[in-house]
GROMACS .gro file of C-alpha atoms in nm:
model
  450
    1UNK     CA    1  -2.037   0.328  -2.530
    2UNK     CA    2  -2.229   0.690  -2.447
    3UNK     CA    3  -1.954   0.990  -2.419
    4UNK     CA    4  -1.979   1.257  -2.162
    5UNK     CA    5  -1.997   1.620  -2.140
    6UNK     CA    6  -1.966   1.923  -1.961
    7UNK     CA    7  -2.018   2.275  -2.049
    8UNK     CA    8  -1.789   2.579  -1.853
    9UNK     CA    9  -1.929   2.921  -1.970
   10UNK     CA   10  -1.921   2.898  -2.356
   11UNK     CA   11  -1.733   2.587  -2.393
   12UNK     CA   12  -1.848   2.241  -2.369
   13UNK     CA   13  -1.635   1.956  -2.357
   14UNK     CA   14  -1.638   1.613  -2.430
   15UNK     CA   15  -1.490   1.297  -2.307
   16UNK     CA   16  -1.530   1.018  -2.539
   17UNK     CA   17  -1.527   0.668  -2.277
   18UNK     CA   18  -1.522   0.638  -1.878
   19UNK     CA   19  -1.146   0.575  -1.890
   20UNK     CA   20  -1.093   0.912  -2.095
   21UNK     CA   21  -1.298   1.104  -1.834
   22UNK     CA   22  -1.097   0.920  -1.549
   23UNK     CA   23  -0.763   1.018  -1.670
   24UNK     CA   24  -0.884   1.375  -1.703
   25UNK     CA   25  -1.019   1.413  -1.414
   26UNK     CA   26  -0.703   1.297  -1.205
   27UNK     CA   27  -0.534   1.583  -1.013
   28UNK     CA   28  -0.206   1.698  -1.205
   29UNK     CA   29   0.063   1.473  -1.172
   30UNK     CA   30   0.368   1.361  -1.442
   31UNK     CA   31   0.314   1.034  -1.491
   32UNK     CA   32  -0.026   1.090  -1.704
   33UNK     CA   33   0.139   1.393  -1.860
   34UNK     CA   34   0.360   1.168  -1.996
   35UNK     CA   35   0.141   0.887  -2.076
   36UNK     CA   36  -0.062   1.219  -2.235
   37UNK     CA   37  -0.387   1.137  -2.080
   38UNK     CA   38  -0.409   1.420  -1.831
   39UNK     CA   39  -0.641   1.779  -1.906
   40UNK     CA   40  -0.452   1.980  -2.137
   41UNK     CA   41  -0.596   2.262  -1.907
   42UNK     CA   42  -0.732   2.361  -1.534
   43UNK     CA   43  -1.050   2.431  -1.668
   44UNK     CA   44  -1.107   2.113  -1.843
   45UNK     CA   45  -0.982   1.927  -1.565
   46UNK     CA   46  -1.290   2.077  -1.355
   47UNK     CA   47  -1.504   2.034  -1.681
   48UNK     CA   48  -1.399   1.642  -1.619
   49UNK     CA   49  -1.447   1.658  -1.246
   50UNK     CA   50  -1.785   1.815  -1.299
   51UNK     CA   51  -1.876   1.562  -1.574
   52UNK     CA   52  -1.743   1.278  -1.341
   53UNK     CA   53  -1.960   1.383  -1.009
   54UNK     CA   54  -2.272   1.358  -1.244
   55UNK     CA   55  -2.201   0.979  -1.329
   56UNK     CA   56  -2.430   0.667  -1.143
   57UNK     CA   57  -2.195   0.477  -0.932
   58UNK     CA   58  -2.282   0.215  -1.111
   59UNK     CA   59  -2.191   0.285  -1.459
   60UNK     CA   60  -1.845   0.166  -1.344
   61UNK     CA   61  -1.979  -0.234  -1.302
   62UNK     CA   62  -2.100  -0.216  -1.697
   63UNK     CA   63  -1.806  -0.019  -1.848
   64UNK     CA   64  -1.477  -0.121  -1.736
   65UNK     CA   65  -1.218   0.018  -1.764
   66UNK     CA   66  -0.944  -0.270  -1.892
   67UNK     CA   67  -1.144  -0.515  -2.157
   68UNK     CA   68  -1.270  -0.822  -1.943
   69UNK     CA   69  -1.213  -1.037  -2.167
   70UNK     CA   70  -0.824  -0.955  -2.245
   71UNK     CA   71  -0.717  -0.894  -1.816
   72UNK     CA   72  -0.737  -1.146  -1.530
   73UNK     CA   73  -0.781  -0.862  -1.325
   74UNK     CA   74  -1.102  -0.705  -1.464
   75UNK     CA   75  -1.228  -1.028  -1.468
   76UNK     CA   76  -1.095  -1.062  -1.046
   77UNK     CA   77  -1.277  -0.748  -0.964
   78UNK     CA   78  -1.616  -0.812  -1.147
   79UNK     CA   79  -1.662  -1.219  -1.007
   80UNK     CA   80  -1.546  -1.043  -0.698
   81UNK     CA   81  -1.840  -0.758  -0.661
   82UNK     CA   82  -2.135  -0.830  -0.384
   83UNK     CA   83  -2.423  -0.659  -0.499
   84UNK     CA   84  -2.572  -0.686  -0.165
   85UNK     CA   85  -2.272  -0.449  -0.005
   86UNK     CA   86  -2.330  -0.203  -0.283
   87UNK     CA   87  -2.683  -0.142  -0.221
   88UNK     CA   88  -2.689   0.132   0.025
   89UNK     CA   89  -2.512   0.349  -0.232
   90UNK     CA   90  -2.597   0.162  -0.567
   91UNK     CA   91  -2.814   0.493  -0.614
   92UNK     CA   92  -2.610   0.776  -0.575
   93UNK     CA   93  -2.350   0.948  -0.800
   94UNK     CA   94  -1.964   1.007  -0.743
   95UNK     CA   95  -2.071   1.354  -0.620
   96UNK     CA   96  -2.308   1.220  -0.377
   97UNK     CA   97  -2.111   0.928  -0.299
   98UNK     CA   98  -1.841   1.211  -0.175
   99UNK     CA   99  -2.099   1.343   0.027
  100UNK     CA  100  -2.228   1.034   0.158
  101UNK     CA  101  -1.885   0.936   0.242
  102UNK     CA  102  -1.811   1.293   0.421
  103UNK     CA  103  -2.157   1.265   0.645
  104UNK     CA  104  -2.122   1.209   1.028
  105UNK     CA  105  -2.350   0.958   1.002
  106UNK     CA  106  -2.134   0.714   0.823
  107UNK     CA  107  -1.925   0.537   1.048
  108UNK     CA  108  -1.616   0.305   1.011
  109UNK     CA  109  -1.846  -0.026   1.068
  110UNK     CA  110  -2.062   0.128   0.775
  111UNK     CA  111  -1.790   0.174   0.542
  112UNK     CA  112  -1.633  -0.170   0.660
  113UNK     CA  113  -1.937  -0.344   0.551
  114UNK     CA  114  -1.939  -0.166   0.202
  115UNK     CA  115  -1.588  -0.272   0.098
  116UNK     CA  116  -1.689  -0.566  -0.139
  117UNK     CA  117  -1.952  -0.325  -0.258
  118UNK     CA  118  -1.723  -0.101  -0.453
  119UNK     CA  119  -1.485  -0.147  -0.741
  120UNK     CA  120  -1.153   0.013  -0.798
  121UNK     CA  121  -1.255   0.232  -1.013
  122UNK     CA  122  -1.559   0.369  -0.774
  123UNK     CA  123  -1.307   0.402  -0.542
  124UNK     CA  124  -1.041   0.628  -0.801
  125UNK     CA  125  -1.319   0.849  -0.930
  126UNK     CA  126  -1.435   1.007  -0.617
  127UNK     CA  127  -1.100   1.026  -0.483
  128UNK     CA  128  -1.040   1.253  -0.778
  129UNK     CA  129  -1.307   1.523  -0.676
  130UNK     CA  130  -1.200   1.490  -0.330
  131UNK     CA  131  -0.967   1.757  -0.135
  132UNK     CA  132  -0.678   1.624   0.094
  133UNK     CA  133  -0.855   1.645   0.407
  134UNK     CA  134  -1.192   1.471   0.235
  135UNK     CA  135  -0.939   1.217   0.187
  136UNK     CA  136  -0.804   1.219   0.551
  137UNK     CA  137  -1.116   1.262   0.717
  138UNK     CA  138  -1.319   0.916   0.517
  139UNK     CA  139  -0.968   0.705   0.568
  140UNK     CA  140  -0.949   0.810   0.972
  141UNK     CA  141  -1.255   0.667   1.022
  142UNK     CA  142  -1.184   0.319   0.856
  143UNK     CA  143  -0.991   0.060   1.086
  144UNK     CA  144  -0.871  -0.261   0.892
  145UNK     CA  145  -0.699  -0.516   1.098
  146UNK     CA  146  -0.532  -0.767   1.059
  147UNK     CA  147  -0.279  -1.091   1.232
  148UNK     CA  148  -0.001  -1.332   1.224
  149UNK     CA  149   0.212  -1.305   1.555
  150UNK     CA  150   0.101  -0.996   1.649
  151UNK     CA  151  -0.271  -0.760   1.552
  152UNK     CA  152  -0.199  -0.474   1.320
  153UNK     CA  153  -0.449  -0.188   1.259
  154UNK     CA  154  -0.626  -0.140   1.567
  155UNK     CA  155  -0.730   0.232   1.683
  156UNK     CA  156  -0.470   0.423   1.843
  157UNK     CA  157  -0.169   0.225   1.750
  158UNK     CA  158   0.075   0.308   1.447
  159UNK     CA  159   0.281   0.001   1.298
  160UNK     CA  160   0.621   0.039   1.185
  161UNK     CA  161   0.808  -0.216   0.871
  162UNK     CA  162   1.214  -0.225   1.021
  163UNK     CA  163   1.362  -0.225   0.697
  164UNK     CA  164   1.706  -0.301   0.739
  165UNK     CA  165   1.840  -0.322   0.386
  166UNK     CA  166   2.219  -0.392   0.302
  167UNK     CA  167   2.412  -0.287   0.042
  168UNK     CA  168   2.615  -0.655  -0.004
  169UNK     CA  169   2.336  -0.846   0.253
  170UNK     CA  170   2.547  -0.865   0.519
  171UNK     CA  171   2.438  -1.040   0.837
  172UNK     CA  172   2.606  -0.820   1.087
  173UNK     CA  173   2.516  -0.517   0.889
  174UNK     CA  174   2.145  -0.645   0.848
  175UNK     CA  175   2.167  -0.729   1.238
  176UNK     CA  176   2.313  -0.416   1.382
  177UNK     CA  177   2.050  -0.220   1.173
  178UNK     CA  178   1.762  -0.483   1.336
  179UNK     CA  179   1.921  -0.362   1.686
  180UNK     CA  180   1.905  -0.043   1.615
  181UNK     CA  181   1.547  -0.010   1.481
  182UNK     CA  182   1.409  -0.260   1.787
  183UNK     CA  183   1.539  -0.010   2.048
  184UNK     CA  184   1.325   0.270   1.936
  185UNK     CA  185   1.043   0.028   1.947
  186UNK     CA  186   1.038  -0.039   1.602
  187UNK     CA  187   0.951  -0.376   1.352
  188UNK     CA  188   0.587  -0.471   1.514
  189UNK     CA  189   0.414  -0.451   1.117
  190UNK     CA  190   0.753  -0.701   1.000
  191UNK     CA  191   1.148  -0.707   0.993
  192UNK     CA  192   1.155  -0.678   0.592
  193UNK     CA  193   1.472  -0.687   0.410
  194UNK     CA  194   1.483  -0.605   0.035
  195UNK     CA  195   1.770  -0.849  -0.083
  196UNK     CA  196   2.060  -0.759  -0.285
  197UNK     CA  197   1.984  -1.056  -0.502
  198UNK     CA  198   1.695  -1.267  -0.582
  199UNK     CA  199   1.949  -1.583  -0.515
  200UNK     CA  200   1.797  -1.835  -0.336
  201UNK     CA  201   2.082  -1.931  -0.143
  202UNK     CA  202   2.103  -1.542  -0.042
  203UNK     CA  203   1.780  -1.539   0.047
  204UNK     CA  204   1.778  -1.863   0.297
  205UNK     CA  205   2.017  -1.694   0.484
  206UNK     CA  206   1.850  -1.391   0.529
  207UNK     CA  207   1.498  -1.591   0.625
  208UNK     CA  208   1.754  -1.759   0.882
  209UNK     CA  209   1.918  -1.461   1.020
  210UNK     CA  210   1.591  -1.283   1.073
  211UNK     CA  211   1.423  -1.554   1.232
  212UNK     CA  212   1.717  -1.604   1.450
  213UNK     CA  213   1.662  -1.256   1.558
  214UNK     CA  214   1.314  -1.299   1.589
  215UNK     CA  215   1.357  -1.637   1.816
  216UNK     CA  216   1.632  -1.477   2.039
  217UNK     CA  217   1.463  -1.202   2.141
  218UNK     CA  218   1.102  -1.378   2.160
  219UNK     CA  219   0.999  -1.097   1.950
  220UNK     CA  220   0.628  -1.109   1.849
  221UNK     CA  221   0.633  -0.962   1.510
  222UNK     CA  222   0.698  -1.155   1.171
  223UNK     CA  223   0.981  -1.152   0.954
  224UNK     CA  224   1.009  -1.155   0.535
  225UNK     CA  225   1.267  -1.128   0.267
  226UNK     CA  226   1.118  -0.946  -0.003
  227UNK     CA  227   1.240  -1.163  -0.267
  228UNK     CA  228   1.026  -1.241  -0.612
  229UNK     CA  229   0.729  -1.467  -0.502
  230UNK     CA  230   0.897  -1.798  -0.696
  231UNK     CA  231   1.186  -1.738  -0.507
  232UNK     CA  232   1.044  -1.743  -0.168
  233UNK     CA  233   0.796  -2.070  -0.283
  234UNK     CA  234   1.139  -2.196  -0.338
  235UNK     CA  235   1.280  -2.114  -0.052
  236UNK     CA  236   0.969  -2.267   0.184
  237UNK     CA  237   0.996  -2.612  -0.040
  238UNK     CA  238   1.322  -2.665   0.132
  239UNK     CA  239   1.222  -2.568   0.431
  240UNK     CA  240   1.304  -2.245   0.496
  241UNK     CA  241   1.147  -2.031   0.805
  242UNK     CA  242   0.923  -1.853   0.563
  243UNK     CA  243   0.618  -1.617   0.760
  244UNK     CA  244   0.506  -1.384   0.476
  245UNK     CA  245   0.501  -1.390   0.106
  246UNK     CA  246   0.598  -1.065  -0.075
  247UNK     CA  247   0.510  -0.939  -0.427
  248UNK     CA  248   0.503  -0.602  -0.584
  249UNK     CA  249   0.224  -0.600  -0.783
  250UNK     CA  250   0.037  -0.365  -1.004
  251UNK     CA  251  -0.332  -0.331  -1.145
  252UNK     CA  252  -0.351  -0.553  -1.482
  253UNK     CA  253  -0.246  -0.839  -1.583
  254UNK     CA  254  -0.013  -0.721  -1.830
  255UNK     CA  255   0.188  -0.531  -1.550
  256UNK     CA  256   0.203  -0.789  -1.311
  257UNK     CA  257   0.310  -1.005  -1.601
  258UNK     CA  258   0.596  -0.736  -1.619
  259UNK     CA  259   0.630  -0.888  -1.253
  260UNK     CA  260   0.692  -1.208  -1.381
  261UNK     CA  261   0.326  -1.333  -1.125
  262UNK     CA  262  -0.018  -1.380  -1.183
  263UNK     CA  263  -0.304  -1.441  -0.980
  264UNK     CA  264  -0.306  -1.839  -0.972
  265UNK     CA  265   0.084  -1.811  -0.911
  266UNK     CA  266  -0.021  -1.548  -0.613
  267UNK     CA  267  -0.295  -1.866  -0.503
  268UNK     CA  268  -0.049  -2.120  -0.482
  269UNK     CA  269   0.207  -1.886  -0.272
  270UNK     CA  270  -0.077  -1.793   0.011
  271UNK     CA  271  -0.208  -2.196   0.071
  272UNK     CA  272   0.209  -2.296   0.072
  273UNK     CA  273   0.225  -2.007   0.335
  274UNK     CA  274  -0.093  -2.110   0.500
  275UNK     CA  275   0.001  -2.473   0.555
  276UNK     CA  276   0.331  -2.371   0.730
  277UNK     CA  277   0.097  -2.251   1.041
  278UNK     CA  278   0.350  -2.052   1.183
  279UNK     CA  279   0.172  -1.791   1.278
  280UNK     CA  280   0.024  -1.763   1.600
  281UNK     CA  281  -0.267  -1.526   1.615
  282UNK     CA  282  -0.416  -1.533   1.267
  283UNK     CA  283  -0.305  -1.652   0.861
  284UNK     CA  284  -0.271  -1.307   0.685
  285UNK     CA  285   0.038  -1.435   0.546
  286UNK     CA  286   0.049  -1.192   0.210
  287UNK     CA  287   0.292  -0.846   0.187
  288UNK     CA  288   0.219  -0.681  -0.124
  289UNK     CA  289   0.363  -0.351  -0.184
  290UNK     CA  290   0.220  -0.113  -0.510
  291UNK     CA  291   0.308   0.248  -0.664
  292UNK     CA  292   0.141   0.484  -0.921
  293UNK     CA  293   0.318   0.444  -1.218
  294UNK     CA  294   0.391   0.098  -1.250
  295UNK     CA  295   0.185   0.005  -1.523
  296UNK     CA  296   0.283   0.284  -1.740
  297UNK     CA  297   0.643   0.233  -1.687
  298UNK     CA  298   0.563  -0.136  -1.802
  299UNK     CA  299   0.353   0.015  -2.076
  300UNK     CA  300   0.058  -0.206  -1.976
  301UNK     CA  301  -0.174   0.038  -1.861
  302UNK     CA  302  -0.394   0.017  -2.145
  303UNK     CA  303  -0.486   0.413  -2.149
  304UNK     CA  304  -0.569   0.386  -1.802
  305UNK     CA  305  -0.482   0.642  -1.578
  306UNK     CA  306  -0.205   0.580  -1.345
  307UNK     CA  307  -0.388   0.641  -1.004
  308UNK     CA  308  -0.650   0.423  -1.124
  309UNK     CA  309  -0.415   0.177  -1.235
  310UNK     CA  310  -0.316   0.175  -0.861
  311UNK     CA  311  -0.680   0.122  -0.715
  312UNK     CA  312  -0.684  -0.175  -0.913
  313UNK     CA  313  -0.413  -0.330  -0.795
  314UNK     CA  314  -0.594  -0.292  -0.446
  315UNK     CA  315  -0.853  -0.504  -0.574
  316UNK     CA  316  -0.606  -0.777  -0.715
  317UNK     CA  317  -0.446  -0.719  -0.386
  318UNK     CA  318  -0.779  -0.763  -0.115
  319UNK     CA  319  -0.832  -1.093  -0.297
  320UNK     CA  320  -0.546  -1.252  -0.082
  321UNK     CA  321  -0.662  -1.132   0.253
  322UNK     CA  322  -0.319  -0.947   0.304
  323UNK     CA  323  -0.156  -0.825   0.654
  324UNK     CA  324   0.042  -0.567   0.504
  325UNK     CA  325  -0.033  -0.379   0.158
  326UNK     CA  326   0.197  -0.029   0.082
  327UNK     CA  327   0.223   0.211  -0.141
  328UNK     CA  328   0.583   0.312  -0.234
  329UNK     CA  329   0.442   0.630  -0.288
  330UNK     CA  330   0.743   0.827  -0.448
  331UNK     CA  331   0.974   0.541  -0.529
  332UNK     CA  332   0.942   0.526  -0.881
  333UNK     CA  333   1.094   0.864  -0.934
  334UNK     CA  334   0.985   1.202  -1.067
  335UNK     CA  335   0.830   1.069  -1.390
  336UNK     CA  336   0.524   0.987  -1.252
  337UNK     CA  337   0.516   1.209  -0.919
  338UNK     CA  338   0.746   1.525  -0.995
  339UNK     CA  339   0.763   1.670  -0.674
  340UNK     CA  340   0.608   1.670  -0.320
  341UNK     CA  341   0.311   1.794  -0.381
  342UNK     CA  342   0.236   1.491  -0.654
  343UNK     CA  343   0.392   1.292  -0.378
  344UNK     CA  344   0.174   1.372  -0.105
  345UNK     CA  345  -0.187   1.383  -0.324
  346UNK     CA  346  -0.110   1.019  -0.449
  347UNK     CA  347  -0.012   0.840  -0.113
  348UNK     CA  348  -0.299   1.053   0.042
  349UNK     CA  349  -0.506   0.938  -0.258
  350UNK     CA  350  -0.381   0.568  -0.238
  351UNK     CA  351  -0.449   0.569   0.182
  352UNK     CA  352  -0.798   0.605   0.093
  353UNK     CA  353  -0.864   0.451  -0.206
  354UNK     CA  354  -0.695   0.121  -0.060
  355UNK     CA  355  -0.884   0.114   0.305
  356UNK     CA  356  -1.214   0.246   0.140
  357UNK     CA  357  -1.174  -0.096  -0.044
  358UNK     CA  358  -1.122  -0.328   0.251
  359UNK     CA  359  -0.706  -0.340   0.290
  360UNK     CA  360  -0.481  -0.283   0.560
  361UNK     CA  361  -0.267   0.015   0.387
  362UNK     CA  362   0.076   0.152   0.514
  363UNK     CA  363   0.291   0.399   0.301
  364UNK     CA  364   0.626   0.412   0.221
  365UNK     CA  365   0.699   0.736   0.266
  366UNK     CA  366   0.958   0.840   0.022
  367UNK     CA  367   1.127   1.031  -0.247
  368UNK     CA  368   1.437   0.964  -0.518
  369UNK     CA  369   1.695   1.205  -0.487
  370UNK     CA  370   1.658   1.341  -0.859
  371UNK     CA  371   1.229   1.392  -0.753
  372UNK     CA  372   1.154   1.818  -0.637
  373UNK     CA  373   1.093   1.659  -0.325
  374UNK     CA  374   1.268   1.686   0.030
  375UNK     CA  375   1.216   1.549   0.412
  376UNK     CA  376   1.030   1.868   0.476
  377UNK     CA  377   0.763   1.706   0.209
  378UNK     CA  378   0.803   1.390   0.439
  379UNK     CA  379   0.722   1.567   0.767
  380UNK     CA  380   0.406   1.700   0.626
  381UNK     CA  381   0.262   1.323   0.464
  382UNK     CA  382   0.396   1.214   0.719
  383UNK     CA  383   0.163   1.395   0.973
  384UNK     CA  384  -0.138   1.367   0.756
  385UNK     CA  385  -0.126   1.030   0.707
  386UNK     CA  386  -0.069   1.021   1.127
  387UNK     CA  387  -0.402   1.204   1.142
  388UNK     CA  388  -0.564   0.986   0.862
  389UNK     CA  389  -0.511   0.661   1.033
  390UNK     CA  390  -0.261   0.487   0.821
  391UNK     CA  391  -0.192   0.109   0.970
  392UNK     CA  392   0.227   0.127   0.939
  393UNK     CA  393   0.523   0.339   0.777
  394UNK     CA  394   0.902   0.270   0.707
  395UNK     CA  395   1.171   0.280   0.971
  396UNK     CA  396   1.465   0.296   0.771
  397UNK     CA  397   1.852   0.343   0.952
  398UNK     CA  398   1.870   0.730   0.935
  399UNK     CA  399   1.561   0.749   0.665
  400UNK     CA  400   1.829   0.704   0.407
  401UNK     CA  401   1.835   0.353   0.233
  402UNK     CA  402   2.171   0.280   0.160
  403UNK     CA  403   2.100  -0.017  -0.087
  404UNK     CA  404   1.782   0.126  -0.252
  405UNK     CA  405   1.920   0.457  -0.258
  406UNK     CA  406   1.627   0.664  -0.164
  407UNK     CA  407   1.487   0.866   0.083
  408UNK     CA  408   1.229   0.738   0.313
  409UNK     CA  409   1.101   0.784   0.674
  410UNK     CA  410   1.345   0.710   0.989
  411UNK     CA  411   1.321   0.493   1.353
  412UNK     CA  412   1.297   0.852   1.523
  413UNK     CA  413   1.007   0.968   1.234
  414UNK     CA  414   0.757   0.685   1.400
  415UNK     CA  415   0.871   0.776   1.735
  416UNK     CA  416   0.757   1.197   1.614
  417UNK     CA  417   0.417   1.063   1.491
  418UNK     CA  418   0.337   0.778   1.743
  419UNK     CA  419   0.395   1.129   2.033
  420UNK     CA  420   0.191   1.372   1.843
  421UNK     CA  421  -0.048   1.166   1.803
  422UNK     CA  422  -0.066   0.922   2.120
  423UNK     CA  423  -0.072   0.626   1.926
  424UNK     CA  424   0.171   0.308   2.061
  425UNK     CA  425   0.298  -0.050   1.857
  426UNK     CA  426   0.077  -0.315   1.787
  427UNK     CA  427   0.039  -0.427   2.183
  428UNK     CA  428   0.161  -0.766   2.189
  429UNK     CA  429   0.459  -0.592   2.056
  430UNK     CA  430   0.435  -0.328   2.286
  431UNK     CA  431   0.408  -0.559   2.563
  432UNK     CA  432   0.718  -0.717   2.468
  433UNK     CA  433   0.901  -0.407   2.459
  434UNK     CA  434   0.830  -0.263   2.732
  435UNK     CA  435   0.930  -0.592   2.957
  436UNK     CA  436   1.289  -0.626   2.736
  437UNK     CA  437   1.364  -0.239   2.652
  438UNK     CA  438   1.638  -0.222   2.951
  439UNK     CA  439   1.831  -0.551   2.924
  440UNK     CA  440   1.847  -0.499   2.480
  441UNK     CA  441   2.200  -0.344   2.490
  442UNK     CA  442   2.315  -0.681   2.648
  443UNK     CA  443   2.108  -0.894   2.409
  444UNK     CA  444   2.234  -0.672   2.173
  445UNK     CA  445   2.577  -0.708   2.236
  446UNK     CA  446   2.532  -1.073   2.256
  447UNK     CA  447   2.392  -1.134   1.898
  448UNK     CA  448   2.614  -0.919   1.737
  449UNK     CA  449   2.911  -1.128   1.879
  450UNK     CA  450   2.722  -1.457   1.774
   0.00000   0.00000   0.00000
């Protein structure tokens, strides 16, 4: 395996594999700091971008990144590659595959058809010599879309995940928070709750609350529990009211091992899903959610850097023909993204990266309280990621999760960026609203008494 090079004034330097020259390359950030694969300098991070731009597009399908033989994922993305989409670009390098990518010419339907073209990896490395609005500007023009009850992703509309959580799971709490999220025309992306616990009894009841919820109100939108994915395959053996399958997953097999799932466990979820038929416009039936960092903080990143750790969980993840994929941008905390500026450069970074490769992103929007982050941060990812298209953020109860403790984006947040904007709900949700939004402080009052 060749090196690389690249000489600034006097100095030249050298980056001994692909992975090496990925890592630094990557815009600052804490996570490889700590993993010590990030530039020891400015300058030799531009000496690594520079290097980087010079390198074939396709170098990246003969040296991977994680061995092939030793990750299920490597092998995933390489059975998964169709020459026949790469070949408009299989010429260029990263620097003119920027370019290419940044040309009026190339339109959404262009880049839709590459998708299965690129790897992960094509997808980190340009990112990485890309400014924030190269990364806005590629991502607004890519539409992904995708169904179950409702059609998420189409122009002009902004999705929204009512998250609901609970600090003990309880159904009044759970359903007052539901309410309250509905009325500001929220929940058309899903009504997600992140369980307390992972017990499967706990978890019935929550698939039976929200889908009591969902049924009362004639809501068309789909529900989840985001418990582990064994738990919900559990839960739809004995007949639960199961619509999607969640998993947080991560981009090797050794992290999502960490997970305690692999890819045939992810195969058997999706057909049990898909058999249920319960949804009414289409079978996306997977919810994965992803975060820089994950890998390293499972110390299964195998050198790797961490944002392209993430891209290749977005090719693990378009395998399953997902509605919903998110990046919990800022979740992990400050060891990986120190402050807001990390924060907004990876979720802006992730947007792309994720619909450049074919998946229907959204973006938890968020910080921990101990991260050099605050809402004002927020506001402004928020707004890019308005402007870049993104398919659905969080509406959290006051943007303050009470039972995840962290910060993330509120009911009235989607409301600020669906006006600035002009973009409205998924429309069969929309529809809905807009013929129930005067009588829901009755229904309201109604469930909460049942």
């Amino acid at each position: 395996m060749r090196g690389y090079r690249s000489t600034i004034g006097n100095v030249v330097y050298r980056f001994d594999d692909i992975k090496t020259l990925l890592g630094k390359a990557s815009p600052g950030r804490s996570g490889d700091d700590l993993a010590g694969l990030s530039a020891a300098s400015a300058e030799e991070r531009v000496a690594a971008q520079m290097a980087l731009s010079d390198i074939p597009l396709k170098t990246f399908l003969n040296e991977p990144v994680v061995p092939y033989e030793s990750d299920e994922v490597t092998r995933l993305i390489a059975g998964e590659h169709d020459p026949g989409a790469f070949a408009p670009v299989a010429h260029l390098t990263i620097g003119d595959f920027r370019d290419w990518l940044l040309s009026e010419r190339v339109t959404g339907k262009i880049l839709a058809a590459l998708g299965t073209g690129l790897t992960p990896e094509m997808a980190a490395a340009v990112s990485k010599i890309m400014r924030l609005q190269d990364l806005v500007t590629v991502a607004a023009k890519i539409r992904v879309i995708t169904s179950f009850r409702n059609t998420l992703g189409l122009a002009g509309r902004l999705s929204t995940r009512l998250q609901p959580n609970h600090p003990t799971d309880h159904p009044k709490g759970v359903a007052a928070s539901i309410i309250d999220g509905l009325s500001y025309a929220n929940g058309d992306a899903v009504i997600g709750i992140n369980p307390v616990s992972d017990n499967l009894e706990s978890v019935e009841t929550l698939l039976r609350l929200l889908d009591h919820v969902r049924e009362s109100y004639r809501i068309p939108t789909q529900t989840c529990v985001l418990a582990h994915v064994t738990t919900t395959m559990d839960a739809m053996r004995r007949g639960a009211p199961v619509d999607l399958v969640f998993q947080s997953i991560a981009g090797t097999e050794a992290a999502n091992a960490s997970f305690g799932t692999n890819i045939a466990m992810l195969r058997e979820a999706r057909e049990q899903a898909i058999e249920l038929r319960r949804g009414t416009l289409g079978d996306n039936v997977m919810y994965f959610e992803t975060g820089q960092g994950s890998a390293l903080s499972a110390n299964a990143h195998h050198g790797v850097d961490q944002q392209t750790c993430e891209a290749r969980a977005y090719g693990l993840a378009r395998h399953f023909q997902p509605l919903l994929v998110n990046t919990v941008v800022g979740f992990i905390g400050p060891e990986y993204l120190y402050n807001g500026k990390q924060i907004l450069r990876a979720a802006l970074e992730d947007h792309f990266c994720g619909k450049l490769l074919g998946l229907p992103m959204g973006c938890d929007i968020c910080y921990t309280n101990h991260a050099e982050a605050d809402q004002d941060d927020m506001d402004a990812l928020l707004t890019m990621l308005g402007a870049a298209g993104v398919n659905y953020i969080m509406g959290v109860p006051g943007a303050d999760d009470v039972m995840l403790n962290y910060q993330s984006t509120s009911f009235h947040d989607a409301l600020y960026v669906r006006g600035v904007f002009g973009l409205r709900p998924a429309p069969e949700f929309e529809a809905w609203f807009e013929q129930v939004r005067q009588e829901l402080p009755r229904m309201a009052g109604l469930l909460l008494e049942a």
